């Protein structure tokens, strides 16, 4: 038994990127009806064709007329459950924050929303936002963004 304990020096310590202590008030199971993307018809045949979905408009097109053997169309029935539509896998909703004042809005809603720092926020303000979020016990989805490059230099 002693050999295994020495082999793993990290035993008992929290793993890198450890899970936050903050949990949502309720965490319903997220069910996706379709996990793969809808791709544009015949986009795999042409390199110049963007695979993002476009509605078919061809007059005689077999895809528009839903012939057998053609891919599935985008339909309202594939939509997500309204209760879990914009829910992150950790059970929180995302709320974009640009400054500390906007973070204060989440004071009473820290069990439902997590803060996401906007991409155009400076490193100095990011540190202030992360620090204040810790005081208010608000989860930040990207606390270490833009801080890594500063520390490396």
XYZ file of C-alpha atoms in Angstrom:
153
model
C 0.000 0.000 0.000
C 2.872 2.421 0.677
C 4.268 2.175 -2.850
C 1.025 3.425 -4.417
C 0.824 6.423 -2.088
C 4.373 7.501 -2.963
C 3.750 6.993 -6.683
C 0.909 9.544 -6.640
C 2.258 12.758 -5.077
C -1.016 14.613 -5.760
C -3.220 12.303 -3.694
C -5.584 14.240 -1.471
C -5.001 17.497 -3.349
C -7.553 19.170 -5.619
C -6.943 18.442 -9.322
C -5.809 21.164 -11.716
C -8.863 23.119 -12.910
C -10.773 21.879 -9.881
C -14.519 22.154 -9.753
C -15.923 25.282 -8.221
C -17.610 25.069 -4.838
C -20.485 27.124 -6.249
C -23.486 25.078 -7.333
C -26.734 26.130 -9.027
C -30.026 26.082 -7.113
C -31.452 23.384 -9.384
C -29.735 21.412 -12.092
C -32.166 19.756 -14.516
C -30.945 17.099 -16.925
C -30.160 18.613 -20.328
C -31.505 16.479 -23.169
C -30.409 17.253 -26.723
C -32.656 15.859 -29.449
C -29.907 16.090 -32.057
C -26.231 16.529 -31.208
C -24.729 16.634 -34.705
C -25.064 19.766 -36.831
C -27.409 20.294 -39.765
C -25.150 20.720 -42.785
C -25.964 22.336 -46.104
C -27.014 19.853 -48.761
C -24.104 18.667 -50.951
C -21.619 20.883 -49.065
C -19.377 17.826 -48.731
C -19.002 17.678 -52.516
C -17.580 21.184 -53.012
C -14.700 22.718 -51.106
C -15.909 26.242 -51.924
C -19.296 25.575 -50.304
C -19.773 26.591 -46.681
C -21.244 23.678 -44.671
C -23.417 25.959 -42.503
C -27.135 25.391 -42.957
C -28.973 27.065 -45.828
C -32.589 26.381 -46.679
C -32.948 24.633 -50.068
C -34.829 26.664 -52.687
C -34.360 24.603 -55.841
C -37.393 24.135 -58.040
C -36.841 20.431 -58.688
C -34.418 19.660 -55.855
C -34.894 16.252 -54.268
C -33.669 17.557 -50.918
C -36.296 20.311 -50.748
C -38.994 17.821 -51.693
C -37.922 15.466 -48.852
C -37.169 12.437 -50.980
C -36.154 9.219 -49.290
C -32.426 8.933 -48.528
C -31.759 12.657 -48.186
C -30.498 14.262 -44.938
C -32.798 15.674 -42.282
C -34.160 19.220 -42.543
C -34.095 21.869 -39.837
C -37.478 21.787 -38.110
C -38.987 23.295 -34.993
C -39.323 19.859 -33.405
C -35.541 19.630 -32.925
C -35.596 22.636 -30.568
C -34.374 22.251 -26.990
C -36.583 22.213 -23.923
C -37.352 25.804 -22.912
C -36.298 25.123 -19.320
C -32.820 23.988 -20.371
C -32.362 25.967 -23.616
C -29.452 28.275 -22.718
C -28.279 26.275 -19.720
C -24.558 25.533 -19.468
C -23.520 21.952 -18.621
C -22.756 23.040 -15.039
C -26.387 24.170 -14.546
C -25.870 27.952 -14.685
C -27.056 30.511 -17.236
C -24.415 32.779 -18.774
C -24.412 36.521 -18.028
C -21.838 38.686 -19.807
C -20.053 41.188 -17.575
C -17.870 44.131 -18.617
C -17.233 45.808 -15.261
C -17.678 45.376 -11.514
C -20.937 47.357 -11.503
C -22.573 44.864 -13.877
C -21.372 42.049 -11.638
C -23.370 43.539 -8.739
C -26.569 42.721 -10.657
C -25.943 39.031 -9.969
C -25.822 39.520 -6.202
C -29.281 38.008 -5.618
C -29.083 35.611 -8.585
C -25.786 33.836 -7.956
C -27.532 30.434 -7.809
C -28.974 30.812 -11.308
C -26.464 32.877 -13.321
C -22.713 32.693 -13.719
C -20.691 35.666 -14.930
C -18.708 35.565 -18.144
C -16.165 38.344 -18.569
C -16.447 39.985 -22.001
C -13.543 39.530 -24.409
C -12.655 43.226 -24.591
C -12.068 43.734 -20.848
C -8.513 44.592 -19.823
C -6.408 42.404 -17.529
C -6.532 44.934 -14.703
C -10.347 45.087 -14.708
C -10.538 41.306 -15.082
C -8.629 40.854 -11.833
C -10.999 43.291 -10.089
C -14.064 41.466 -11.445
C -12.762 38.036 -10.390
C -11.878 39.352 -6.936
C -15.334 40.923 -6.431
C -17.074 37.808 -7.761
C -15.318 35.736 -5.118
C -16.590 38.092 -2.407
C -20.162 37.879 -3.724
C -19.813 34.104 -4.304
C -20.593 34.392 -8.005
C -19.155 31.819 -10.370
C -17.036 33.197 -13.228
C -16.860 30.938 -16.267
C -13.584 32.386 -17.620
C -11.606 33.687 -14.626
C -8.153 32.896 -16.009
C -8.661 34.243 -19.541
C -6.051 36.838 -20.617
C -4.188 36.302 -17.340
C -2.132 33.353 -18.630
C -0.188 35.361 -21.222
C 0.676 38.052 -18.644
C 2.076 35.555 -16.150
C 4.133 33.758 -18.808
C 6.033 36.903 -19.779
